[in-house]
Amino acid sequence: AGVLDPDLGKELNLMTAPQPLEPSLATLFDCWRIFLAYPNPDDLGQRILESVAQITHASRASLMLWDEDGQMLVIKAAVGLSPEIVASTRLRLGEEIAGWVAQNRRPLLLPGEPNPSTGSGQALPAAIRDTLRHAEITSALSLPLEVAGRVLGVLNLARLGASGSFTLRDLWFVSPIAE
């Protein structure tokens, strides 16, 4: 059923689902606006992660930071993950997707079926392919967070089930946030 918009003289269909946001310079600007204006720095990573997950249609997302003392990546912000997983996840360099990304210092874009190659000809370890299958991840996008040549952590995005794959456009959108 529709209603008439008196300003436009058109019938609007209220049953139509809203169109998904497309990653754009405007949505990237919105993420940075949150970064610059958010008064509580303790929750800033969570707010930015929520925005990135929504804009990229990620089912799950995490911001993992490098813990110098424990020499591991730990989750500091998450979307779509249980509190137990957030509290217990600790990854060394090279372990699973995030550990691989941190160790290799380059993004990883995995569409649909697990891709046996990263696109650069370097084969992915079997453990990463197994992680994708067991976690029902249909697509993953992970980027190293680096400052002055030092890895600070990893930004992880995942789509589950019937969701489409991440694209190079998603990578383009998220890359400035990770840099």
mmCIF file of C-alpha atoms in Angstrom:
data_model
loop_
_atom_site.group_PDB
_atom_site.id
_atom_site.type_symbol
_atom_site.label_atom_id
_atom_site.label_comp_id
_atom_site.label_asym_id
_atom_site.label_seq_id
_atom_site.Cartn_x
_atom_site.Cartn_y
_atom_site.Cartn_z
ATOM 1 C CA ALA A 1 0.000 0.000 0.000
ATOM 2 C CA GLY A 2 1.207 3.480 -0.789
ATOM 3 C CA VAL A 3 0.547 6.976 0.412
ATOM 4 C CA LEU A 4 0.519 10.173 -1.564
ATOM 5 C CA ASP A 5 3.415 12.519 -0.931
ATOM 6 C CA PRO A 6 1.792 15.952 -1.131
ATOM 7 C CA ASP A 7 5.094 17.685 -1.930
ATOM 8 C CA LEU A 8 5.967 15.437 -4.853
ATOM 9 C CA GLY A 9 2.484 14.464 -6.001
ATOM 10 C CA LYS A 10 3.678 10.845 -6.179
ATOM 11 C CA GLU A 11 2.545 7.712 -4.440
ATOM 12 C CA LEU A 12 5.182 6.339 -2.095
ATOM 13 C CA ASN A 13 5.325 2.622 -1.429
ATOM 14 C CA LEU A 14 5.875 2.183 2.305
ATOM 15 C CA MET A 15 6.299 -1.566 1.935
ATOM 16 C CA THR A 16 9.461 -1.220 -0.119
ATOM 17 C CA ALA A 17 12.553 -2.092 1.859
ATOM 18 C CA PRO A 18 15.041 0.745 2.203
ATOM 19 C CA GLN A 19 17.883 0.603 -0.270
ATOM 20 C CA PRO A 20 21.180 -0.519 1.256
ATOM 21 C CA LEU A 21 23.787 2.154 1.698
ATOM 22 C CA GLU A 22 26.492 2.046 -0.932
ATOM 23 C CA PRO A 23 30.010 2.728 0.247
ATOM 24 C CA SER A 24 30.799 6.248 -0.915
ATOM 25 C CA LEU A 25 32.764 9.315 0.020
ATOM 26 C CA ALA A 26 29.695 10.547 1.935
ATOM 27 C CA THR A 27 29.539 7.392 4.078
ATOM 28 C CA LEU A 28 33.290 7.509 4.597
ATOM 29 C CA PHE A 29 32.901 11.113 5.724
ATOM 30 C CA ASP A 30 30.200 9.986 8.185
ATOM 31 C CA CYS A 31 32.643 7.499 9.747
ATOM 32 C CA TRP A 32 35.277 10.195 10.171
ATOM 33 C CA ARG A 33 32.641 12.594 11.531
ATOM 34 C CA ILE A 34 31.919 10.044 14.267
ATOM 35 C CA PHE A 35 35.642 9.760 14.935
ATOM 36 C CA LEU A 36 36.119 13.512 15.288
ATOM 37 C CA ALA A 37 32.936 14.321 17.200
ATOM 38 C CA TYR A 38 32.404 11.373 19.524
ATOM 39 C CA PRO A 39 32.960 12.506 23.106
ATOM 40 C CA ASN A 40 33.763 9.124 24.683
ATOM 41 C CA PRO A 41 37.077 7.788 23.351
ATOM 42 C CA ASP A 42 36.559 4.437 25.110
ATOM 43 C CA ASP A 43 33.585 3.665 22.846
ATOM 44 C CA LEU A 44 34.917 5.289 19.692
ATOM 45 C CA GLY A 45 36.224 2.082 18.118
ATOM 46 C CA GLN A 46 32.873 0.389 18.701
ATOM 47 C CA ARG A 47 30.936 3.270 17.108
ATOM 48 C CA ILE A 48 33.149 3.386 14.033
ATOM 49 C CA LEU A 49 33.038 -0.419 13.706
ATOM 50 C CA GLU A 50 29.220 -0.376 13.882
ATOM 51 C CA SER A 51 29.115 2.236 11.104
ATOM 52 C CA VAL A 52 31.543 0.318 8.892
ATOM 53 C CA ALA A 53 29.632 -2.949 9.450
ATOM 54 C CA GLN A 54 26.326 -1.308 8.562
ATOM 55 C CA ILE A 55 27.635 0.437 5.443
ATOM 56 C CA THR A 56 29.401 -2.683 4.133
ATOM 57 C CA HIS A 57 26.546 -5.037 5.127
ATOM 58 C CA ALA A 58 28.877 -7.142 7.273
ATOM 59 C CA SER A 59 27.183 -9.771 9.446
ATOM 60 C CA ARG A 60 30.151 -9.740 11.819
ATOM 61 C CA ALA A 61 32.946 -7.289 12.422
ATOM 62 C CA SER A 62 35.802 -6.941 14.847
ATOM 63 C CA LEU A 63 38.545 -4.518 15.648
ATOM 64 C CA MET A 64 41.534 -6.429 16.983
ATOM 65 C CA LEU A 65 44.470 -4.599 18.519
ATOM 66 C CA TRP A 66 47.981 -5.880 19.122
ATOM 67 C CA ASP A 67 48.746 -6.509 22.794
ATOM 68 C CA GLU A 68 52.488 -5.953 23.189
ATOM 69 C CA ASP A 69 52.613 -7.662 26.598
ATOM 70 C CA GLY A 70 50.848 -10.842 25.518
ATOM 71 C CA GLN A 71 52.151 -10.716 21.932
ATOM 72 C CA MET A 72 48.619 -11.408 20.634
ATOM 73 C CA LEU A 73 45.738 -9.781 18.814
ATOM 74 C CA VAL A 74 42.743 -9.161 21.087
ATOM 75 C CA ILE A 75 39.238 -7.990 20.203
ATOM 76 C CA LYS A 76 38.589 -4.425 21.382
ATOM 77 C CA ALA A 77 35.289 -3.850 19.523
ATOM 78 C CA ALA A 78 32.838 -6.238 17.865
ATOM 79 C CA VAL A 79 29.564 -6.489 15.979
ATOM 80 C CA GLY A 80 27.692 -9.792 15.728
ATOM 81 C CA LEU A 81 30.020 -11.732 18.040
ATOM 82 C CA SER A 82 29.057 -13.122 21.436
ATOM 83 C CA PRO A 83 30.621 -11.568 24.554
ATOM 84 C CA GLU A 84 32.274 -14.949 25.232
ATOM 85 C CA ILE A 85 34.035 -14.935 21.867
ATOM 86 C CA VAL A 86 35.119 -11.316 22.344
ATOM 87 C CA ALA A 87 36.532 -12.063 25.805
ATOM 88 C CA SER A 88 38.297 -15.299 24.888
ATOM 89 C CA THR A 89 39.732 -14.643 21.412
ATOM 90 C CA ARG A 90 43.501 -14.254 21.395
ATOM 91 C CA LEU A 91 45.478 -14.773 18.184
ATOM 92 C CA ARG A 92 49.199 -14.929 17.571
ATOM 93 C CA LEU A 93 50.736 -13.656 14.358
ATOM 94 C CA GLY A 94 49.914 -16.064 11.552
ATOM 95 C CA GLU A 95 46.925 -17.667 13.327
ATOM 96 C CA GLU A 96 43.603 -17.668 11.498
ATOM 97 C CA ILE A 97 42.612 -14.833 9.155
ATOM 98 C CA ALA A 98 43.443 -11.854 11.396
ATOM 99 C CA GLY A 99 46.793 -13.273 12.436
ATOM 100 C CA TRP A 100 47.688 -13.939 8.797
ATOM 101 C CA VAL A 101 46.746 -10.374 7.820
ATOM 102 C CA ALA A 102 48.789 -8.882 10.677
ATOM 103 C CA GLN A 103 51.795 -11.066 9.891
ATOM 104 C CA ASN A 104 51.705 -10.385 6.144
ATOM 105 C CA ARG A 105 50.741 -6.710 6.541
ATOM 106 C CA ARG A 106 48.322 -6.715 3.659
ATOM 107 C CA PRO A 107 44.561 -6.886 3.247
ATOM 108 C CA LEU A 108 42.752 -10.104 2.501
ATOM 109 C CA LEU A 109 39.533 -10.221 0.447
ATOM 110 C CA LEU A 110 37.910 -13.634 0.347
ATOM 111 C CA PRO A 111 34.752 -13.997 -1.748
ATOM 112 C CA GLY A 112 32.161 -16.781 -1.696
ATOM 113 C CA GLU A 113 33.977 -20.066 -1.818
ATOM 114 C CA PRO A 114 37.322 -19.893 -0.066
ATOM 115 C CA ASN A 115 39.862 -18.712 -2.621
ATOM 116 C CA PRO A 116 43.056 -20.799 -2.566
ATOM 117 C CA SER A 117 45.088 -17.694 -3.326
ATOM 118 C CA THR A 118 45.224 -14.166 -1.950
ATOM 119 C CA GLY A 119 45.316 -12.770 -5.453
ATOM 120 C CA SER A 120 49.062 -12.269 -5.309
ATOM 121 C CA GLY A 121 49.861 -15.890 -5.948
ATOM 122 C CA GLN A 122 50.608 -16.688 -2.298
ATOM 123 C CA ALA A 123 48.495 -19.642 -1.190
ATOM 124 C CA LEU A 124 46.410 -19.364 1.969
ATOM 125 C CA PRO A 125 47.155 -21.828 4.736
ATOM 126 C CA ALA A 126 44.657 -24.692 5.043
ATOM 127 C CA ALA A 127 43.741 -23.485 8.565
ATOM 128 C CA ILE A 128 42.338 -20.245 7.110
ATOM 129 C CA ARG A 129 40.273 -22.108 4.531
ATOM 130 C CA ASP A 130 38.984 -24.396 7.315
ATOM 131 C CA THR A 131 38.093 -21.384 9.493
ATOM 132 C CA LEU A 132 35.953 -19.991 6.690
ATOM 133 C CA ARG A 133 34.093 -23.262 6.211
ATOM 134 C CA HIS A 134 33.488 -23.921 9.927
ATOM 135 C CA ALA A 135 32.389 -20.361 10.699
ATOM 136 C CA GLU A 136 29.913 -20.345 7.759
ATOM 137 C CA ILE A 137 31.635 -17.249 6.405
ATOM 138 C CA THR A 138 30.729 -16.662 2.771
ATOM 139 C CA SER A 139 33.019 -13.660 2.395
ATOM 140 C CA ALA A 140 35.680 -11.969 4.517
ATOM 141 C CA LEU A 141 37.543 -8.695 4.333
ATOM 142 C CA SER A 142 40.422 -8.074 6.736
ATOM 143 C CA LEU A 143 42.873 -5.202 6.752
ATOM 144 C CA PRO A 144 45.959 -4.493 8.829
ATOM 145 C CA LEU A 145 45.871 -1.312 10.908
ATOM 146 C CA GLU A 146 49.276 0.304 10.515
ATOM 147 C CA VAL A 147 50.875 3.516 11.713
ATOM 148 C CA ALA A 148 54.427 4.467 10.790
ATOM 149 C CA GLY A 149 55.152 0.963 9.503
ATOM 150 C CA ARG A 150 53.983 -0.704 12.728
ATOM 151 C CA VAL A 151 50.968 -3.027 12.842
ATOM 152 C CA LEU A 152 48.542 -1.877 15.533
ATOM 153 C CA GLY A 153 45.850 -4.447 14.799
ATOM 154 C CA VAL A 154 43.391 -5.794 12.244
ATOM 155 C CA LEU A 155 39.941 -4.717 11.063
ATOM 156 C CA ASN A 156 37.812 -7.787 10.214
ATOM 157 C CA LEU A 157 34.505 -7.888 8.334
ATOM 158 C CA ALA A 158 32.549 -11.045 7.495
ATOM 159 C CA ARG A 159 29.356 -11.929 5.669
ATOM 160 C CA LEU A 160 27.465 -15.099 6.506
ATOM 161 C CA GLY A 161 24.920 -17.295 4.757
ATOM 162 C CA ALA A 162 23.300 -15.990 1.594
ATOM 163 C CA SER A 163 24.956 -12.573 1.791
ATOM 164 C CA GLY A 164 26.926 -11.583 -1.265
ATOM 165 C CA SER A 165 30.680 -11.348 -1.386
ATOM 166 C CA PHE A 166 32.703 -8.319 -0.468
ATOM 167 C CA THR A 167 34.071 -6.501 -3.490
ATOM 168 C CA LEU A 168 37.055 -4.366 -4.382
ATOM 169 C CA ARG A 169 34.728 -1.411 -3.833
ATOM 170 C CA ASP A 170 34.281 -2.485 -0.185
ATOM 171 C CA LEU A 171 38.056 -2.784 0.121
ATOM 172 C CA TRP A 172 38.456 0.689 -1.390
ATOM 173 C CA PHE A 173 35.940 2.106 1.087
ATOM 174 C CA VAL A 174 37.413 0.492 4.205
ATOM 175 C CA SER A 175 41.112 1.022 3.368
ATOM 176 C CA PRO A 176 41.337 4.697 4.457
ATOM 177 C CA ILE A 177 39.761 3.794 7.811
ATOM 178 C CA ALA A 178 42.447 1.159 8.384
ATOM 179 C CA GLU A 179 45.352 3.433 7.413
#
